[in-house]
Amino acid sequence: MELKALLFNYGPWIIIAPVLLSLVLYNRLSKALKIITWYLILSVLTQAVSLWLWKKSINNLPLLHAFTVLEFFLLFAYYSFQSKQLLTRFWTYGIPVLFLGFALLDAFVLENLHSFNIYTRSLEAFIFIGCSVHWFIRSITLESKVILQDQNGLKYMNAGFFIYFSCSLILFAFSNYINHLGRPLLMNIWTLHSLLLIVLYLFILIGFCKINRK
């Protein structure tokens, strides 16, 4: 099997490594890192169900719509736990509610539940690019006492999220154009997405390893 096929079919399953390590460390983790554990569990379960649906020739894109919303809630909570002193009631509750509303609008009005949720995925990527940049800015300031906890491991995780969402934003934003390309080129592009997932999961794994050495 060629390298491209290996990356596309098996690369994202590297997620199993950070899932297992996070479960071993779970009782020692901060609230923010416990959320990352649940995010990883959600991701691996979604991958498994998505693969099963694909093998049964069942459209698995409704699952992606649901995953996007749950992923957003978990990652937003992850970043929120690290910025408690700056949170307002609107930031804590308003943004997730607005995102859910937009995701439903996208699924049933703007696009289709059985098609790729371009607008919702693009919005999510844009928000978490901002969150990761905000984290790095705050991590180098003297007043960021909350962020300094577990910082050595968190910086790898946030670097992973920044790389993944920054690069994926291009794929998400141009998905309508990409989907009209020939199948070989289309597979190359989504193999690149699998590679981005590998990078993300490796950075999360490194982050947990750094935290474990403390």
mmCIF file of C-alpha atoms in Angstrom:
data_model
loop_
_atom_site.group_PDB
_atom_site.id
_atom_site.type_symbol
_atom_site.label_atom_id
_atom_site.label_comp_id
_atom_site.label_asym_id
_atom_site.label_seq_id
_atom_site.Cartn_x
_atom_site.Cartn_y
_atom_site.Cartn_z
ATOM 1 C CA MET A 1 0.000 0.000 0.000
ATOM 2 C CA GLU A 2 1.398 3.413 -0.978
ATOM 3 C CA LEU A 3 2.205 6.090 1.586
ATOM 4 C CA LYS A 4 -0.769 8.266 0.612
ATOM 5 C CA ALA A 5 -3.222 5.435 1.250
ATOM 6 C CA LEU A 6 -1.569 4.621 4.573
ATOM 7 C CA LEU A 7 -1.854 8.228 5.725
ATOM 8 C CA PHE A 8 -5.468 8.542 4.620
ATOM 9 C CA ASN A 9 -6.726 5.251 6.024
ATOM 10 C CA TYR A 10 -4.615 4.686 9.111
ATOM 11 C CA GLY A 11 -2.843 7.953 10.020
ATOM 12 C CA PRO A 12 -5.628 9.455 12.169
ATOM 13 C CA TRP A 13 -5.687 6.313 14.336
ATOM 14 C CA ILE A 14 -2.525 7.582 15.995
ATOM 15 C CA ILE A 15 -5.096 9.255 18.260
ATOM 16 C CA ILE A 16 -5.191 6.015 20.264
ATOM 17 C CA ALA A 17 -1.783 6.856 21.802
ATOM 18 C CA PRO A 18 -2.794 10.186 23.425
ATOM 19 C CA VAL A 19 -6.167 8.695 24.422
ATOM 20 C CA LEU A 20 -4.481 5.894 26.384
ATOM 21 C CA LEU A 21 -1.906 8.201 27.976
ATOM 22 C CA SER A 22 -4.549 10.735 28.994
ATOM 23 C CA LEU A 23 -6.619 7.985 30.625
ATOM 24 C CA VAL A 24 -3.571 6.780 32.579
ATOM 25 C CA LEU A 25 -2.903 10.335 33.789
ATOM 26 C CA TYR A 26 -6.561 11.301 34.195
ATOM 27 C CA ASN A 27 -6.680 11.625 37.994
ATOM 28 C CA ARG A 28 -3.636 13.920 37.937
ATOM 29 C CA LEU A 29 -4.915 16.231 35.216
ATOM 30 C CA SER A 30 -6.309 19.739 35.606
ATOM 31 C CA LYS A 31 -9.908 20.403 34.567
ATOM 32 C CA ALA A 32 -8.754 21.795 31.225
ATOM 33 C CA LEU A 33 -6.712 18.693 30.447
ATOM 34 C CA LYS A 34 -9.522 16.370 31.496
ATOM 35 C CA ILE A 35 -11.616 18.116 28.848
ATOM 36 C CA ILE A 36 -8.912 17.301 26.285
ATOM 37 C CA THR A 37 -9.233 13.652 27.340
ATOM 38 C CA TRP A 38 -12.978 13.727 26.613
ATOM 39 C CA TYR A 39 -12.295 15.515 23.334
ATOM 40 C CA LEU A 40 -9.954 12.693 22.311
ATOM 41 C CA ILE A 41 -12.488 10.047 23.343
ATOM 42 C CA LEU A 42 -15.182 11.829 21.319
ATOM 43 C CA SER A 43 -12.834 12.002 18.320
ATOM 44 C CA VAL A 44 -11.866 8.341 18.366
ATOM 45 C CA LEU A 45 -15.493 7.216 18.778
ATOM 46 C CA THR A 46 -16.541 9.473 15.909
ATOM 47 C CA GLN A 47 -13.792 8.060 13.699
ATOM 48 C CA ALA A 48 -14.895 4.513 14.490
ATOM 49 C CA VAL A 49 -18.601 5.160 13.835
ATOM 50 C CA SER A 50 -17.801 7.160 10.701
ATOM 51 C CA LEU A 51 -15.706 4.293 9.337
ATOM 52 C CA TRP A 52 -18.473 1.789 10.112
ATOM 53 C CA LEU A 53 -21.069 3.952 8.324
ATOM 54 C CA TRP A 54 -18.761 4.388 5.334
ATOM 55 C CA LYS A 55 -18.253 0.626 5.041
ATOM 56 C CA LYS A 56 -22.037 0.186 5.160
ATOM 57 C CA SER A 57 -22.356 2.787 2.358
ATOM 58 C CA ILE A 58 -24.305 5.079 4.687
ATOM 59 C CA ASN A 59 -23.798 8.829 4.481
ATOM 60 C CA ASN A 60 -21.720 9.725 7.544
ATOM 61 C CA LEU A 61 -21.878 13.519 7.145
ATOM 62 C CA PRO A 62 -24.744 13.990 9.672
ATOM 63 C CA LEU A 63 -22.288 12.541 12.190
ATOM 64 C CA LEU A 64 -19.794 15.250 11.226
ATOM 65 C CA HIS A 65 -22.403 17.938 11.911
ATOM 66 C CA ALA A 66 -22.980 16.533 15.416
ATOM 67 C CA PHE A 67 -19.245 16.063 16.036
ATOM 68 C CA THR A 68 -18.496 19.663 15.064
ATOM 69 C CA VAL A 69 -20.902 21.012 17.696
ATOM 70 C CA LEU A 70 -19.646 18.682 20.441
ATOM 71 C CA GLU A 71 -16.029 19.385 19.484
ATOM 72 C CA PHE A 72 -16.702 23.111 19.703
ATOM 73 C CA PHE A 73 -18.289 22.840 23.161
ATOM 74 C CA LEU A 74 -15.380 20.780 24.519
ATOM 75 C CA LEU A 75 -12.584 22.902 23.066
ATOM 76 C CA PHE A 76 -14.356 26.131 24.025
ATOM 77 C CA ALA A 77 -14.618 24.828 27.594
ATOM 78 C CA TYR A 78 -10.912 23.867 27.435
ATOM 79 C CA TYR A 79 -9.912 27.427 26.554
ATOM 80 C CA SER A 80 -12.457 28.922 28.954
ATOM 81 C CA PHE A 81 -10.986 27.092 31.952
ATOM 82 C CA GLN A 82 -7.658 28.788 31.190
ATOM 83 C CA SER A 83 -9.138 32.300 30.977
ATOM 84 C CA LYS A 84 -11.508 32.426 33.930
ATOM 85 C CA GLN A 85 -10.469 35.901 35.062
ATOM 86 C CA LEU A 86 -11.427 37.376 31.682
ATOM 87 C CA LEU A 87 -14.724 35.567 31.217
ATOM 88 C CA THR A 88 -18.067 37.326 31.095
ATOM 89 C CA ARG A 89 -21.447 35.641 31.201
ATOM 90 C CA PHE A 90 -21.849 36.251 27.467
ATOM 91 C CA TRP A 91 -18.451 34.711 26.716
ATOM 92 C CA THR A 92 -19.197 31.659 28.834
ATOM 93 C CA TYR A 93 -22.726 30.920 27.660
ATOM 94 C CA GLY A 94 -23.553 33.217 24.765
ATOM 95 C CA ILE A 95 -20.929 32.153 22.259
ATOM 96 C CA PRO A 96 -21.646 28.384 22.552
ATOM 97 C CA VAL A 97 -25.394 29.038 22.206
ATOM 98 C CA LEU A 98 -24.830 31.254 19.168
ATOM 99 C CA PHE A 99 -22.536 28.645 17.633
ATOM 100 C CA LEU A 100 -25.163 25.927 18.154
ATOM 101 C CA GLY A 101 -27.765 28.141 16.524
ATOM 102 C CA PHE A 102 -25.520 28.806 13.560
ATOM 103 C CA ALA A 103 -24.687 25.103 13.211
ATOM 104 C CA LEU A 104 -28.419 24.232 13.085
ATOM 105 C CA LEU A 105 -29.036 27.022 10.560
ATOM 106 C CA ASP A 106 -26.169 25.732 8.442
ATOM 107 C CA ALA A 107 -27.357 22.102 8.623
ATOM 108 C CA PHE A 108 -31.019 22.734 7.756
ATOM 109 C CA VAL A 109 -31.109 26.025 5.821
ATOM 110 C CA LEU A 110 -27.783 27.206 4.414
ATOM 111 C CA GLU A 111 -26.495 23.773 3.454
ATOM 112 C CA ASN A 112 -27.731 20.233 4.025
ATOM 113 C CA LEU A 113 -27.441 17.768 6.867
ATOM 114 C CA HIS A 114 -26.084 15.214 4.383
ATOM 115 C CA SER A 115 -23.399 17.484 2.950
ATOM 116 C CA PHE A 116 -20.130 18.797 4.351
ATOM 117 C CA ASN A 117 -20.793 21.604 6.874
ATOM 118 C CA ILE A 118 -18.457 24.131 5.263
ATOM 119 C CA TYR A 119 -19.656 27.259 7.038
ATOM 120 C CA THR A 120 -19.787 25.759 10.529
ATOM 121 C CA ARG A 121 -16.370 24.100 10.229
ATOM 122 C CA SER A 122 -14.864 27.327 8.872
ATOM 123 C CA LEU A 123 -16.368 29.386 11.711
ATOM 124 C CA GLU A 124 -15.131 26.880 14.277
ATOM 125 C CA ALA A 125 -11.617 26.950 12.812
ATOM 126 C CA PHE A 126 -11.568 30.759 12.826
ATOM 127 C CA ILE A 127 -12.664 30.899 16.490
ATOM 128 C CA PHE A 128 -10.058 28.408 17.686
ATOM 129 C CA ILE A 129 -7.281 30.059 15.717
ATOM 130 C CA GLY A 130 -8.155 33.153 17.720
ATOM 131 C CA CYS A 131 -8.272 31.177 20.992
ATOM 132 C CA SER A 132 -4.875 29.593 20.418
ATOM 133 C CA VAL A 133 -3.262 32.927 19.491
ATOM 134 C CA HIS A 134 -4.842 34.498 22.581
ATOM 135 C CA TRP A 135 -3.431 31.669 24.723
ATOM 136 C CA PHE A 136 0.105 32.205 23.427
ATOM 137 C CA ILE A 137 -0.117 35.966 23.986
ATOM 138 C CA ARG A 138 -1.335 35.498 27.556
ATOM 139 C CA SER A 139 1.194 32.748 28.271
ATOM 140 C CA ILE A 140 4.084 35.216 27.960
ATOM 141 C CA THR A 141 2.559 37.853 30.256
ATOM 142 C CA LEU A 142 3.380 38.058 33.937
ATOM 143 C CA GLU A 143 -0.262 38.143 35.055
ATOM 144 C CA SER A 144 -1.229 34.826 33.415
ATOM 145 C CA LYS A 145 -0.934 32.758 36.603
ATOM 146 C CA VAL A 146 -3.653 30.301 35.580
ATOM 147 C CA ILE A 147 -2.108 29.636 32.205
ATOM 148 C CA LEU A 148 1.330 29.014 33.741
ATOM 149 C CA GLN A 149 -0.031 25.851 35.349
ATOM 150 C CA ASP A 150 0.972 22.908 33.126
ATOM 151 C CA GLN A 151 2.302 25.462 30.600
ATOM 152 C CA ASN A 152 5.093 23.242 29.267
ATOM 153 C CA GLY A 153 2.593 20.641 28.076
ATOM 154 C CA LEU A 154 -0.173 23.070 27.160
ATOM 155 C CA LYS A 155 2.021 25.000 24.740
ATOM 156 C CA TYR A 156 2.424 21.863 22.605
ATOM 157 C CA MET A 157 -1.303 21.176 22.613
ATOM 158 C CA ASN A 158 -2.147 24.752 21.683
ATOM 159 C CA ALA A 159 0.495 24.706 18.949
ATOM 160 C CA GLY A 160 -1.194 21.583 17.603
ATOM 161 C CA PHE A 161 -4.625 23.240 17.594
ATOM 162 C CA PHE A 162 -3.220 26.360 15.940
ATOM 163 C CA ILE A 163 -1.529 24.385 13.152
ATOM 164 C CA TYR A 164 -4.546 22.126 12.592
ATOM 165 C CA PHE A 165 -7.228 24.806 12.499
ATOM 166 C CA SER A 166 -5.100 27.303 10.543
ATOM 167 C CA CYS A 167 -4.383 24.816 7.761
ATOM 168 C CA SER A 168 -7.815 23.190 7.875
ATOM 169 C CA LEU A 169 -9.520 26.575 7.526
ATOM 170 C CA ILE A 170 -8.249 26.697 3.940
ATOM 171 C CA LEU A 171 -9.675 23.232 3.229
ATOM 172 C CA PHE A 172 -12.995 24.031 4.897
ATOM 173 C CA ALA A 173 -13.387 27.438 3.248
ATOM 174 C CA PHE A 174 -12.772 26.072 -0.249
ATOM 175 C CA SER A 175 -14.558 22.737 0.136
ATOM 176 C CA ASN A 176 -17.182 23.587 -2.484
ATOM 177 C CA TYR A 177 -14.445 24.108 -5.051
ATOM 178 C CA ILE A 178 -12.396 21.134 -3.829
ATOM 179 C CA ASN A 179 -15.355 18.746 -4.115
ATOM 180 C CA HIS A 180 -15.627 19.500 -7.856
ATOM 181 C CA LEU A 181 -12.039 18.475 -8.523
ATOM 182 C CA GLY A 182 -11.073 15.114 -9.969
ATOM 183 C CA ARG A 183 -11.042 12.202 -7.542
ATOM 184 C CA PRO A 184 -7.201 11.778 -7.517
ATOM 185 C CA LEU A 185 -6.646 15.431 -6.587
ATOM 186 C CA LEU A 186 -9.510 15.312 -4.105
ATOM 187 C CA MET A 187 -7.927 12.324 -2.358
ATOM 188 C CA ASN A 188 -4.593 14.177 -2.214
ATOM 189 C CA ILE A 189 -6.246 17.105 -0.478
ATOM 190 C CA TRP A 190 -8.069 15.002 2.121
ATOM 191 C CA THR A 191 -4.913 12.970 2.688
ATOM 192 C CA LEU A 192 -3.397 16.309 3.658
ATOM 193 C CA HIS A 193 -6.230 16.686 6.184
ATOM 194 C CA SER A 194 -5.346 13.272 7.617
ATOM 195 C CA LEU A 195 -1.753 14.470 7.912
ATOM 196 C CA LEU A 196 -2.941 17.541 9.822
ATOM 197 C CA LEU A 197 -4.819 15.262 12.234
ATOM 198 C CA ILE A 198 -1.637 13.245 12.754
ATOM 199 C CA VAL A 199 0.248 16.450 13.593
ATOM 200 C CA LEU A 200 -2.499 17.530 16.011
ATOM 201 C CA TYR A 201 -2.607 14.200 17.847
ATOM 202 C CA LEU A 202 1.198 14.018 18.039
ATOM 203 C CA PHE A 203 1.355 17.497 19.572
ATOM 204 C CA ILE A 204 -1.322 16.519 22.106
ATOM 205 C CA LEU A 205 0.625 13.337 22.904
ATOM 206 C CA ILE A 206 3.822 15.351 23.426
ATOM 207 C CA GLY A 207 1.880 17.715 25.673
ATOM 208 C CA PHE A 208 0.691 14.888 27.899
ATOM 209 C CA CYS A 209 4.233 13.454 27.982
ATOM 210 C CA LYS A 210 5.616 16.828 29.125
ATOM 211 C CA ILE A 211 2.976 17.083 31.842
ATOM 212 C CA ASN A 212 3.762 13.523 32.983
ATOM 213 C CA ARG A 213 7.424 14.466 33.554
ATOM 214 C CA LYS A 214 6.588 17.231 36.017
#
